[in-house]
XYZ file of C-alpha atoms in Angstrom:
668
model
C 0.033 -0.115 -0.125
C 2.994 2.376 0.789
C 4.456 1.611 -2.579
C 0.942 2.490 -4.048
C 0.967 5.706 -2.125
C 4.371 6.932 -3.568
C 3.336 5.885 -7.352
C -0.053 7.739 -6.902
C 1.922 10.762 -5.575
C 4.222 10.443 -8.350
C 1.519 10.151 -10.775
C -0.329 13.190 -9.461
C 2.954 15.426 -9.576
C 2.973 14.283 -13.439
C -0.750 15.117 -13.617
C -0.080 18.890 -12.060
C 2.732 19.379 -14.454
C 0.843 18.609 -17.388
C -1.802 20.924 -16.299
C 0.983 23.680 -15.421
C 2.269 23.114 -19.155
C -1.395 23.387 -20.403
C -2.027 26.647 -18.457
C 1.254 28.087 -19.767
C 0.435 27.350 -23.571
C -3.068 28.592 -22.852
C -1.488 32.045 -21.785
C 0.942 31.913 -24.481
C -1.923 31.786 -27.131
C -3.761 34.171 -25.207
C -0.794 36.780 -25.642
C -0.444 35.854 -29.187
C -4.168 36.618 -29.566
C -4.078 39.955 -27.884
C -1.153 40.890 -30.056
C -2.958 40.087 -32.969
C -5.635 41.919 -32.454
C -3.779 45.118 -31.751
C -1.897 44.605 -34.905
C -4.783 44.122 -36.953
C -6.397 47.365 -35.323
C -3.115 49.264 -36.314
C -2.952 47.731 -39.784
C -6.705 48.558 -40.342
C -6.237 52.346 -39.150
C -3.216 52.813 -41.274
C -5.270 51.584 -44.225
C -7.882 53.715 -43.710
C -5.480 56.767 -43.334
C -3.887 55.745 -46.553
C -7.198 55.905 -48.237
C -7.950 59.399 -46.693
C -4.693 60.810 -47.588
C -5.127 59.715 -51.064
C -8.865 61.013 -51.373
C -7.720 64.405 -50.029
C -4.682 64.640 -52.182
C -7.050 64.168 -55.609
C -8.744 67.705 -54.391
C -5.081 69.675 -53.307
C -2.532 67.594 -55.890
C -0.239 68.804 -52.921
C 1.890 65.364 -53.160
C 2.523 63.149 -56.208
C 1.069 59.489 -56.593
C 4.668 58.058 -56.290
C 5.252 59.994 -53.129
C 2.187 58.394 -51.594
C 2.578 55.114 -52.565
C 6.319 55.012 -51.059
C 4.914 56.236 -47.511
C 5.711 53.653 -44.936
C 3.355 52.487 -42.135
C 5.394 54.441 -39.699
C 5.267 57.622 -41.736
C 1.456 57.395 -42.145
C 1.055 57.007 -38.424
C 2.989 60.228 -37.865
C 1.499 62.102 -41.081
C 0.266 65.027 -38.908
C -0.298 65.644 -35.340
C -4.321 64.444 -35.488
C -3.279 61.209 -37.282
C -0.464 60.834 -34.484
C -3.037 61.432 -31.676
C -5.375 59.256 -33.085
C -2.648 56.408 -33.734
C -1.715 56.503 -30.159
C -5.316 56.386 -29.001
C -5.591 52.742 -30.319
C -6.429 49.804 -28.025
C -3.036 47.960 -26.818
C -2.863 44.118 -26.273
C -4.506 44.372 -22.960
C -7.597 46.727 -23.919
C -9.544 43.803 -25.910
C -12.798 42.120 -24.511
C -12.570 38.490 -23.315
C -15.212 37.528 -26.098
C -12.586 39.157 -28.773
C -9.861 37.524 -27.235
C -11.681 34.101 -27.269
C -12.699 34.432 -30.871
C -9.159 35.163 -31.798
C -7.548 32.285 -29.858
C -10.347 29.980 -31.956
C -8.820 31.087 -34.788
C -5.103 30.576 -33.816
C -6.001 27.246 -32.921
C -7.741 26.393 -36.551
C -4.430 27.837 -38.154
C -2.331 25.898 -36.032
C -4.217 22.709 -36.816
C -3.563 23.345 -40.534
C 0.034 24.586 -40.259
C -0.661 27.905 -41.973
C -0.748 31.786 -41.017
C -4.103 32.068 -42.876
C -7.165 29.924 -42.832
C -10.444 30.476 -44.939
C -13.144 28.319 -43.531
C -15.602 27.391 -46.233
C -19.002 25.740 -46.463
C -19.619 22.892 -48.987
C -21.766 25.290 -51.331
C -18.824 28.016 -51.254
C -16.527 25.368 -52.130
C -18.770 24.167 -55.223
C -19.279 27.900 -56.101
C -15.173 28.384 -56.340
C -15.266 25.343 -58.664
C -17.561 26.907 -60.820
C -15.809 30.035 -61.125
C -12.430 28.233 -61.529
C -13.915 26.450 -64.479
C -15.286 29.524 -65.849
C -12.035 31.031 -66.144
C -10.562 28.398 -67.784
C -13.239 28.334 -70.497
C -12.798 32.352 -70.880
C -9.029 31.621 -71.166
C -9.558 29.218 -73.786
C -11.890 31.259 -75.546
C -9.533 34.265 -75.651
C -7.588 32.085 -78.322
C -10.671 32.439 -80.539
C -11.322 29.600 -82.916
C -9.969 26.521 -81.650
C -9.850 24.396 -84.608
C -8.146 27.105 -86.439
C -5.708 28.422 -84.186
C -3.288 25.806 -84.701
C -2.534 26.816 -88.287
C -1.663 30.522 -87.020
C 0.118 30.273 -83.897
C 3.420 28.729 -82.712
C 4.044 25.481 -81.337
C 4.557 26.835 -77.812
C 1.094 28.636 -77.988
C -0.497 24.990 -79.387
C 1.121 23.052 -76.423
C -0.570 25.858 -73.853
C -3.925 25.188 -75.566
C -3.484 21.462 -75.518
C -2.756 21.600 -71.552
C -5.716 23.845 -71.029
C -8.002 21.762 -72.983
C -6.700 18.583 -70.969
C -7.230 20.811 -67.632
C -10.668 21.496 -68.749
C -11.644 17.972 -69.652
C -9.867 16.364 -66.186
C -11.743 19.404 -63.915
C -15.243 18.252 -65.833
C -14.642 14.613 -65.049
C -13.719 15.187 -61.430
C -16.824 17.298 -60.906
C -19.035 14.450 -62.204
C -17.638 11.834 -59.371
C -16.744 14.483 -56.448
C -20.330 14.763 -54.908
C -20.407 10.976 -54.186
C -16.857 10.896 -52.930
C -17.498 14.089 -50.942
C -20.511 12.683 -49.244
C -18.678 9.739 -48.320
C -15.512 11.679 -47.005
C -17.806 13.914 -45.054
C -19.794 11.431 -43.427
C -16.252 9.715 -42.452
C -15.175 12.958 -40.599
C -18.500 12.993 -38.769
C -17.822 9.300 -37.488
C -14.110 10.375 -36.859
C -15.054 13.188 -34.725
C -17.542 11.306 -32.620
C -14.810 8.456 -32.384
C -12.227 10.818 -31.498
C -9.189 8.684 -31.905
C -5.535 9.662 -33.709
C -6.072 6.902 -36.161
C -9.835 7.401 -37.297
C -9.307 11.237 -37.494
C -6.008 10.779 -39.695
C -7.914 8.492 -41.915
C -11.016 10.861 -42.161
C -9.085 13.791 -42.830
C -6.644 12.020 -45.575
C -9.857 11.244 -47.293
C -11.347 14.643 -47.170
C -8.027 16.016 -48.657
C -8.312 13.544 -51.327
C -11.745 14.602 -52.027
C -10.710 18.309 -52.604
C -12.312 19.548 -49.312
C -9.241 21.692 -48.845
C -6.610 23.460 -50.776
C -4.235 26.509 -51.339
C -6.078 29.709 -51.290
C -4.385 32.136 -53.768
C -6.028 35.443 -52.178
C -4.729 35.108 -48.966
C -1.478 32.704 -49.805
C -2.868 30.229 -46.841
C -5.004 27.518 -46.853
C -8.802 26.982 -47.636
C -11.075 24.240 -46.107
C -14.466 22.906 -45.410
C -16.022 23.650 -41.764
C -16.598 19.998 -40.888
C -12.788 19.292 -41.952
C -11.698 22.282 -39.701
C -13.540 20.582 -36.582
C -11.837 17.296 -37.480
C -8.542 19.067 -37.571
C -9.052 20.563 -34.239
C -10.448 17.317 -32.806
C -7.147 15.524 -34.109
C -5.162 18.310 -32.395
C -6.670 17.705 -28.995
C -6.360 13.828 -29.375
C -2.451 14.238 -29.959
C -2.322 16.401 -26.823
C -3.926 13.599 -24.916
C -1.651 10.919 -26.493
C 1.320 12.975 -25.236
C -0.078 13.262 -21.829
C -0.826 9.497 -21.892
C 2.841 8.605 -23.164
C 4.184 10.595 -20.380
C 1.865 9.091 -17.613
C 1.834 5.459 -19.067
C 5.092 4.236 -16.851
C 3.754 5.653 -13.819
C 0.321 4.192 -14.124
C 1.987 0.687 -15.216
C 3.759 1.344 -11.661
C 1.300 2.271 -9.758
C -1.434 -0.544 -10.855
C 1.358 -3.100 -10.185
C 0.836 -2.518 -6.699
C -3.093 -2.118 -7.071
C -5.312 -2.536 -4.029
C -8.520 -2.467 -5.595
C -9.722 -1.825 -9.203
C -12.506 0.655 -9.453
C -14.861 0.858 -12.717
C -13.851 3.562 -15.364
C -17.293 4.889 -15.546
C -21.109 4.315 -15.814
C -23.507 4.770 -18.499
C -27.057 6.446 -18.403
C -28.374 2.951 -17.187
C -25.612 2.934 -14.244
C -24.112 0.119 -15.756
C -20.581 -0.416 -14.891
C -17.608 -0.525 -17.211
C -14.324 -2.264 -16.163
C -10.839 -2.170 -17.498
C -9.084 -5.066 -15.421
C -5.518 -4.547 -15.027
C -4.281 -8.118 -15.422
C -6.344 -8.566 -18.423
C -5.828 -8.537 -22.348
C -4.799 -5.284 -23.539
C -7.933 -3.051 -24.825
C -10.351 -5.148 -23.386
C -13.803 -3.347 -21.494
C -15.907 -5.608 -19.301
C -19.379 -4.454 -18.678
C -21.326 -5.160 -15.634
C -25.155 -4.402 -16.350
C -28.044 -4.468 -13.983
C -31.468 -6.375 -15.512
C -34.188 -4.125 -15.978
C -37.170 -5.761 -13.975
C -40.278 -6.028 -15.727
C -43.624 -6.443 -14.188
C -45.767 -9.369 -14.108
C -47.783 -9.867 -17.186
C -45.601 -7.583 -19.530
C -43.357 -8.336 -22.273
C -39.634 -7.226 -22.708
C -40.657 -4.882 -25.269
C -43.140 -3.183 -22.970
C -40.361 -2.029 -20.771
C -36.882 -0.921 -22.168
C -35.400 -1.854 -25.558
C -32.015 -0.366 -24.804
C -31.116 -2.503 -21.666
C -31.533 -6.397 -20.489
C -34.874 -6.883 -19.164
C -35.605 -9.778 -16.816
C -38.322 -10.836 -14.319
C -37.672 -10.343 -10.677
C -37.866 -14.205 -10.237
C -35.569 -14.801 -13.227
C -32.383 -12.673 -11.472
C -33.078 -13.482 -7.664
C -30.303 -15.544 -6.352
C -30.544 -17.341 -3.093
C -33.321 -17.043 -0.039
C -34.977 -13.481 0.624
C -34.395 -11.636 3.713
C -36.116 -11.754 6.812
C -37.606 -8.211 6.532
C -39.610 -8.730 9.598
C -36.255 -8.227 11.845
C -35.477 -4.546 9.867
C -38.995 -3.338 11.354
C -39.703 -1.567 14.272
C -43.153 -1.953 15.898
C -44.059 1.424 15.053
C -43.312 0.681 11.411
C -44.512 -2.978 10.818
C -48.522 -1.724 11.346
C -48.028 1.386 8.953
C -48.421 0.523 5.361
C -46.823 3.635 3.980
C -43.804 3.922 6.113
C -43.151 0.264 5.911
C -43.163 0.250 2.174
C -40.639 3.228 2.006
C -38.580 1.616 4.370
C -38.554 -1.806 2.593
C -37.750 -0.611 -0.600
C -35.045 1.741 0.665
C -33.558 -1.268 2.265
C -33.698 -3.488 -0.881
C -31.929 -1.012 -2.958
C -28.789 -2.658 -1.729
C -29.547 -5.616 -4.203
C -31.073 -3.957 -6.855
C -31.945 -0.431 -8.026
C -35.402 -0.827 -8.173
C -36.023 -1.772 -4.958
C -38.199 -4.687 -5.831
C -36.276 -7.616 -4.465
C -35.213 -8.774 -1.037
C -32.599 -11.047 -2.120
C -29.272 -10.934 -4.036
C -29.785 -10.190 -7.695
C -27.619 -11.639 -10.571
C -25.869 -9.294 -13.010
C -25.056 -9.544 -16.780
C -21.538 -9.512 -17.657
C -20.329 -8.871 -21.203
C -16.878 -8.005 -22.867
C -16.158 -5.171 -25.430
C -13.151 -7.099 -26.827
C -12.286 -5.735 -30.277
C -11.152 -2.191 -31.305
C -14.294 -1.918 -33.699
C -16.878 -2.373 -30.733
C -14.932 -0.266 -28.291
C -15.405 2.769 -30.854
C -18.988 1.811 -31.818
C -19.555 1.958 -27.804
C -17.828 5.268 -27.758
C -20.052 6.459 -30.770
C -23.350 5.482 -29.167
C -22.312 7.396 -25.877
C -23.895 10.858 -25.349
C -21.114 13.099 -24.556
C -23.612 15.794 -23.021
C -24.639 13.521 -20.058
C -22.732 13.903 -16.832
C -21.686 9.865 -16.769
C -21.435 9.241 -20.474
C -19.262 12.217 -20.930
C -16.671 10.935 -17.901
C -17.121 7.449 -19.254
C -16.371 8.145 -23.101
C -13.090 10.290 -21.819
C -11.905 7.316 -20.170
C -12.647 4.840 -23.083
C -10.858 7.281 -25.439
C -7.736 7.212 -23.187
C -7.945 3.347 -23.419
C -8.307 3.269 -27.154
C -5.561 5.760 -27.467
C -3.179 3.601 -24.990
C -4.000 0.708 -27.114
C -2.731 2.640 -29.993
C 0.878 3.889 -28.300
C 1.477 0.302 -27.317
C 0.718 -0.864 -30.917
C 3.312 1.663 -32.324
C 5.910 1.226 -29.833
C 8.402 -0.056 -32.467
C 8.980 3.811 -33.449
C 7.522 3.447 -36.976
C 6.519 6.643 -38.590
C 2.976 7.209 -40.305
C 4.133 7.028 -43.926
C 5.645 3.615 -43.151
C 2.566 2.547 -41.348
C 0.313 3.427 -43.892
C 2.513 1.839 -46.195
C 2.579 -1.551 -44.178
C -1.336 -1.532 -44.195
C -1.352 -1.011 -47.828
C 0.678 -3.665 -48.787
C -1.104 -6.070 -46.143
C -4.520 -4.890 -47.738
C -3.452 -5.930 -50.968
C -1.894 -9.136 -50.321
C -5.324 -10.325 -48.328
C -7.360 -8.862 -51.292
C -5.259 -11.001 -53.852
C -5.903 -14.099 -51.369
C -9.632 -13.370 -50.805
C -9.632 -13.439 -54.712
C -9.547 -17.442 -54.705
C -12.620 -17.517 -52.704
C -16.039 -17.783 -53.930
C -18.663 -15.559 -52.772
C -21.732 -17.650 -53.733
C -23.012 -20.973 -54.249
C -21.790 -23.071 -51.039
C -25.352 -24.203 -50.146
C -24.881 -27.858 -51.408
C -21.756 -28.139 -49.410
C -23.011 -26.411 -46.293
C -26.005 -28.789 -46.528
C -23.706 -31.747 -47.151
C -21.743 -30.696 -44.100
C -24.845 -30.318 -41.663
C -26.084 -34.062 -43.033
C -22.305 -35.144 -41.895
C -22.512 -33.562 -38.471
C -26.293 -34.825 -37.810
C -24.800 -38.584 -38.743
C -22.221 -38.288 -36.183
C -24.285 -36.538 -33.477
C -28.239 -37.800 -33.824
C -30.826 -35.927 -31.804
C -31.134 -32.636 -30.214
C -30.716 -32.236 -26.661
C -29.418 -29.476 -24.323
C -25.724 -31.397 -24.009
C -25.110 -31.332 -27.908
C -22.573 -29.164 -29.415
C -24.754 -28.377 -32.343
C -28.330 -27.367 -32.151
C -29.699 -28.540 -35.417
C -33.049 -27.000 -34.544
C -31.409 -23.786 -34.802
C -29.179 -24.113 -38.138
C -31.879 -26.076 -40.335
C -33.226 -23.071 -41.724
C -29.586 -21.762 -42.909
C -29.139 -22.432 -46.076
C -25.703 -20.857 -46.587
C -22.625 -20.099 -44.560
C -21.590 -17.075 -46.233
C -22.127 -13.858 -44.239
C -23.055 -15.888 -41.372
C -21.481 -15.172 -37.781
C -19.374 -17.881 -36.047
C -18.421 -18.224 -32.603
C -15.335 -20.289 -32.168
C -13.713 -22.164 -29.378
C -10.277 -22.080 -28.856
C -8.430 -24.505 -26.476
C -4.790 -23.642 -26.183
C -3.657 -26.614 -23.615
C -6.136 -29.484 -24.975
C -4.195 -31.864 -22.679
C -3.638 -30.321 -19.447
C -6.332 -27.893 -19.462
C -9.267 -28.976 -21.846
C -11.695 -26.819 -20.094
C -9.773 -23.400 -20.350
C -11.199 -21.789 -23.695
C -11.353 -18.653 -25.332
C -14.336 -17.725 -27.495
C -13.422 -15.685 -30.650
C -16.345 -14.002 -33.220
C -16.090 -13.403 -36.801
C -17.963 -13.721 -40.192
C -17.884 -16.011 -43.065
C -16.785 -13.926 -46.331
C -15.999 -16.828 -48.791
C -15.459 -20.546 -49.520
C -13.518 -22.763 -52.068
C -12.847 -26.352 -52.576
C -9.339 -27.461 -51.746
C -7.947 -31.107 -52.420
C -6.780 -32.884 -49.249
C -4.573 -36.069 -49.110
C -6.027 -38.892 -47.380
C -4.195 -42.468 -46.167
C -5.606 -45.529 -47.684
C -2.964 -47.916 -46.817
C -0.680 -49.020 -43.982
C 3.071 -47.842 -44.138
C 5.484 -50.350 -44.952
C 8.384 -50.438 -42.610
C 10.354 -53.561 -43.426
C 13.222 -52.672 -45.893
C 13.169 -54.157 -49.235
C 15.090 -53.983 -52.238
C 13.118 -51.081 -53.547
C 13.507 -49.360 -50.210
C 17.091 -50.010 -49.373
C 17.130 -47.060 -46.622
C 14.112 -48.661 -44.692
C 11.854 -45.741 -45.266
C 8.117 -46.394 -44.812
C 5.815 -45.896 -47.897
C 2.021 -44.826 -47.632
C -0.429 -45.253 -50.379
C -2.403 -42.106 -50.388
C -5.311 -40.479 -52.533
C -6.608 -36.953 -52.921
C -10.335 -35.710 -52.450
C -11.703 -32.228 -52.592
C -13.320 -30.737 -49.255
C -14.811 -27.185 -49.018
C -13.299 -24.844 -46.612
C -14.618 -21.531 -45.548
C -13.056 -18.224 -44.509
C -13.828 -16.012 -41.866
C -13.051 -12.613 -40.735
C -12.094 -12.358 -37.198
C -13.474 -9.441 -35.162
C -10.269 -9.172 -33.451
C -8.216 -8.926 -36.873
C -7.004 -11.542 -39.072
C -8.652 -14.396 -41.149
C -8.899 -18.027 -40.712
C -9.984 -21.298 -42.688
C -12.680 -23.399 -41.114
C -13.438 -27.079 -42.210
C -16.935 -28.448 -42.695
C -17.125 -29.426 -39.529
C -15.701 -26.443 -37.636
C -18.087 -24.227 -39.907
C -21.242 -25.923 -38.287
C -20.209 -26.084 -35.155
C -19.182 -22.415 -35.208
C -22.718 -21.263 -36.839
C -24.378 -23.318 -34.269
C -22.419 -22.029 -31.309
C -23.160 -18.544 -32.187
C -26.929 -18.975 -32.593
C -27.023 -20.889 -29.207
C -24.942 -18.097 -27.734
C -27.077 -15.487 -29.202
C -30.405 -16.748 -28.188
C -29.525 -17.987 -24.979
C -30.134 -21.649 -25.840
C -31.420 -23.754 -23.050
C -28.793 -25.914 -21.339
C -25.881 -23.872 -23.400
C -23.236 -22.294 -21.400
C -19.595 -20.977 -21.518
C -16.979 -20.687 -19.095
C -14.637 -17.773 -19.586
C -11.557 -18.254 -17.765
C -10.075 -14.864 -18.074
C -12.867 -13.618 -15.979
C -13.177 -16.425 -13.361
C -9.702 -16.365 -12.862
C -9.326 -12.682 -12.163
C -9.031 -12.184 -8.408
C -10.629 -8.996 -7.393
C -13.077 -9.391 -4.853
C -11.315 -7.240 -2.099
C -8.157 -6.565 -3.606
C -4.707 -8.328 -3.299
C -4.727 -11.514 -1.007
C -2.700 -10.306 1.864
C -2.272 -14.098 3.417
C -0.241 -16.710 2.778
C 0.497 -17.302 -0.909
C -0.530 -20.652 -0.896
C -3.996 -19.933 0.504
C -4.483 -17.370 -2.068
C -6.439 -19.665 -4.611
C -8.815 -21.010 -1.984
C -9.410 -17.902 -0.152
C -12.925 -17.229 -1.448
C -13.896 -20.927 -0.873
C -16.693 -22.064 2.049
C -13.961 -24.385 3.397
C -11.591 -21.363 4.126
C -14.448 -19.480 5.538
C -15.250 -22.523 7.896
C -11.765 -22.479 9.024
C -11.664 -18.754 9.484
C -15.053 -18.880 11.436
C -13.565 -21.562 13.746
C -10.216 -19.396 14.508
C -12.538 -16.315 15.113
C -14.685 -18.105 17.730
C -11.351 -19.063 19.598
C -10.430 -15.930 19.477
C -13.464 -14.120 21.083
C -14.787 -16.850 23.078
C -11.901 -16.901 26.005
C -12.679 -13.142 26.861
C -16.449 -13.269 26.602
C -17.012 -16.168 28.914
C -15.757 -14.301 32.078
C -18.081 -11.542 31.464
C -21.309 -13.553 31.827
C -22.771 -15.060 34.552
C -24.482 -18.231 32.739
C -22.284 -19.753 30.272
C -24.695 -21.625 27.756
C -22.351 -21.686 24.936
C -19.284 -23.382 26.156
C -20.678 -24.714 29.391
C -22.109 -28.409 30.057
C -24.548 -27.953 27.404
C -22.108 -28.844 24.756
C -23.203 -26.426 22.144
C -19.929 -25.154 21.292
C -18.432 -28.478 20.798
C -21.479 -29.371 18.553
C -21.110 -26.075 16.310
C -17.326 -26.660 15.746
C -17.894 -30.386 14.837
C -20.776 -29.191 12.316
C -18.562 -26.448 10.987
C -15.439 -28.700 10.647
C -17.272 -31.619 8.819
C -19.711 -29.469 6.754
C -17.454 -26.509 6.043
C -17.837 -27.281 2.260
C -21.517 -26.381 2.337
C -22.489 -22.541 2.132
C -25.942 -23.245 3.834
C -24.345 -25.077 6.768
C -21.824 -22.034 7.082
C -24.955 -19.515 6.869
C -26.488 -21.595 9.475
C -23.668 -21.827 11.888
C -22.825 -17.831 11.320
C -26.313 -16.993 12.396
C -26.067 -19.667 15.685
C -22.841 -18.064 16.334
C -23.782 -14.611 16.209
C -26.886 -15.749 18.581
C -24.793 -17.173 21.115
C -22.440 -14.358 21.390
């Protein structure tokens, strides 16, 4: 605990340092904004005075045009006493209002995001109007050459080359304008999704797509950059995400040091239904567990009548164990008063369920967001305006960014990463070209028939539920759930479940043995090597895209089991169950076990509790027996010896321990 306190203090110091740097950066940008406002006010005054002097000179002809054009800004500011007084009275950097400064700070942030000194923000209609004007100017320039067909006979070769180049540019520009609306609509949708996502990888991809769709470019009037307003928002979000990444990288080692000596893991947040989300320290990287309360439905109603967005179950369906003896909670004053009694009982029941409808323990539903795609979809569905979901969304963004940091620890730059992803995508595309996307109905039907012959009948213990897959005619586009056992010899029950979708199939040839190996040496086989007679046959294989990334080929048996397992998992098939050993092996009930290391795996078993009860009774009984006049527990009645014998003999049963604990409580 002391080590954790020290690590937490170091992490707090790093957080304070990050806040201090952020505050200094904010002050620097505000100073730049005030100086820029003052500079713009000075420039506007100089330009106004220059125009006034030019108009006055037209009447008096006191100065020449060359003299006025040669005047510098300092000379204009001190042109006469009145102008100098007005220039000195201009507002300084500290004279501007907070609203003006904030507007300029936002403008500076936008320009820094694009790496330019001047940014022109346009709507899609303004961009299209600019392109129409550009096309009109190109046509006007071409029309200045006169008759395009006859101009080649009276001009030189250089001019004809310019005309040909201009004609090609016009044709290419027109062809691009035909496909741009659809490309831009897709790019803008990607920008919206990336802003909702808020992670660096998604934002960079969306910004790159938007640049290819001509949603930004060089502005010739200001020598800066013009960009779509939605692209500007994405660039600002990308800058914020990169700042979060730098802070995460600086704090990553300190967080790991603190978590190494954790006392208790806390949830990272809650959604609007108060479902808790957990990122367990010793779990696989990037997995978030969801602990959800069942929404209790009233008797006689269906799940659709109650809550479509949350898990709905009856009170009897989620109840665990026996109910409380609520009469013990109520005093005589409350027991016969209906209003006060109901209010108190509802309050006490909320310890088990937020609805206050249950007087016993309630089971909770556990699920896992195991893929990067599911985490991003979860963040997209959260409402950032809510108090709880806003904090949860920020925590999830940090987790996703931390995954990206770990994934890029090798130090590869963005260009190399994009190149590797492009090469990988091209390789996968070439491999997928060998698979067929239709026509597996007959082979899938044969696979089901073969599985049925090996496993007749349908029951709760079957690996395949034929009643669920009999209506499935093709495996293509079907979801599958695979069970992977890492150590089938020593730990056949410890399995991991992987989800995927079937994307194609093909027929492949396999070799089967039809003879026995010849181990006797002969004249033809002087080296004593055995020979095996074999034949080849064509069998179907299906390829699936795994949700966690990657691909895998499945045989006919595996594809039938995978589709069936997914349907049983999806429909909560009667008798179907899965044991998730990653969750069950994670000991986090009360933090790290502080007793003997050999006792840690058994610290939550009934037998361990029985031993602990006997030890505590032995510690408490001696000081108590001298304080009573009649010893009805450890005296001649033999109640104490009977209790100890019962706990030792039946300590494996939790019901016996419950009764024994109540007996001990009453005796003491």
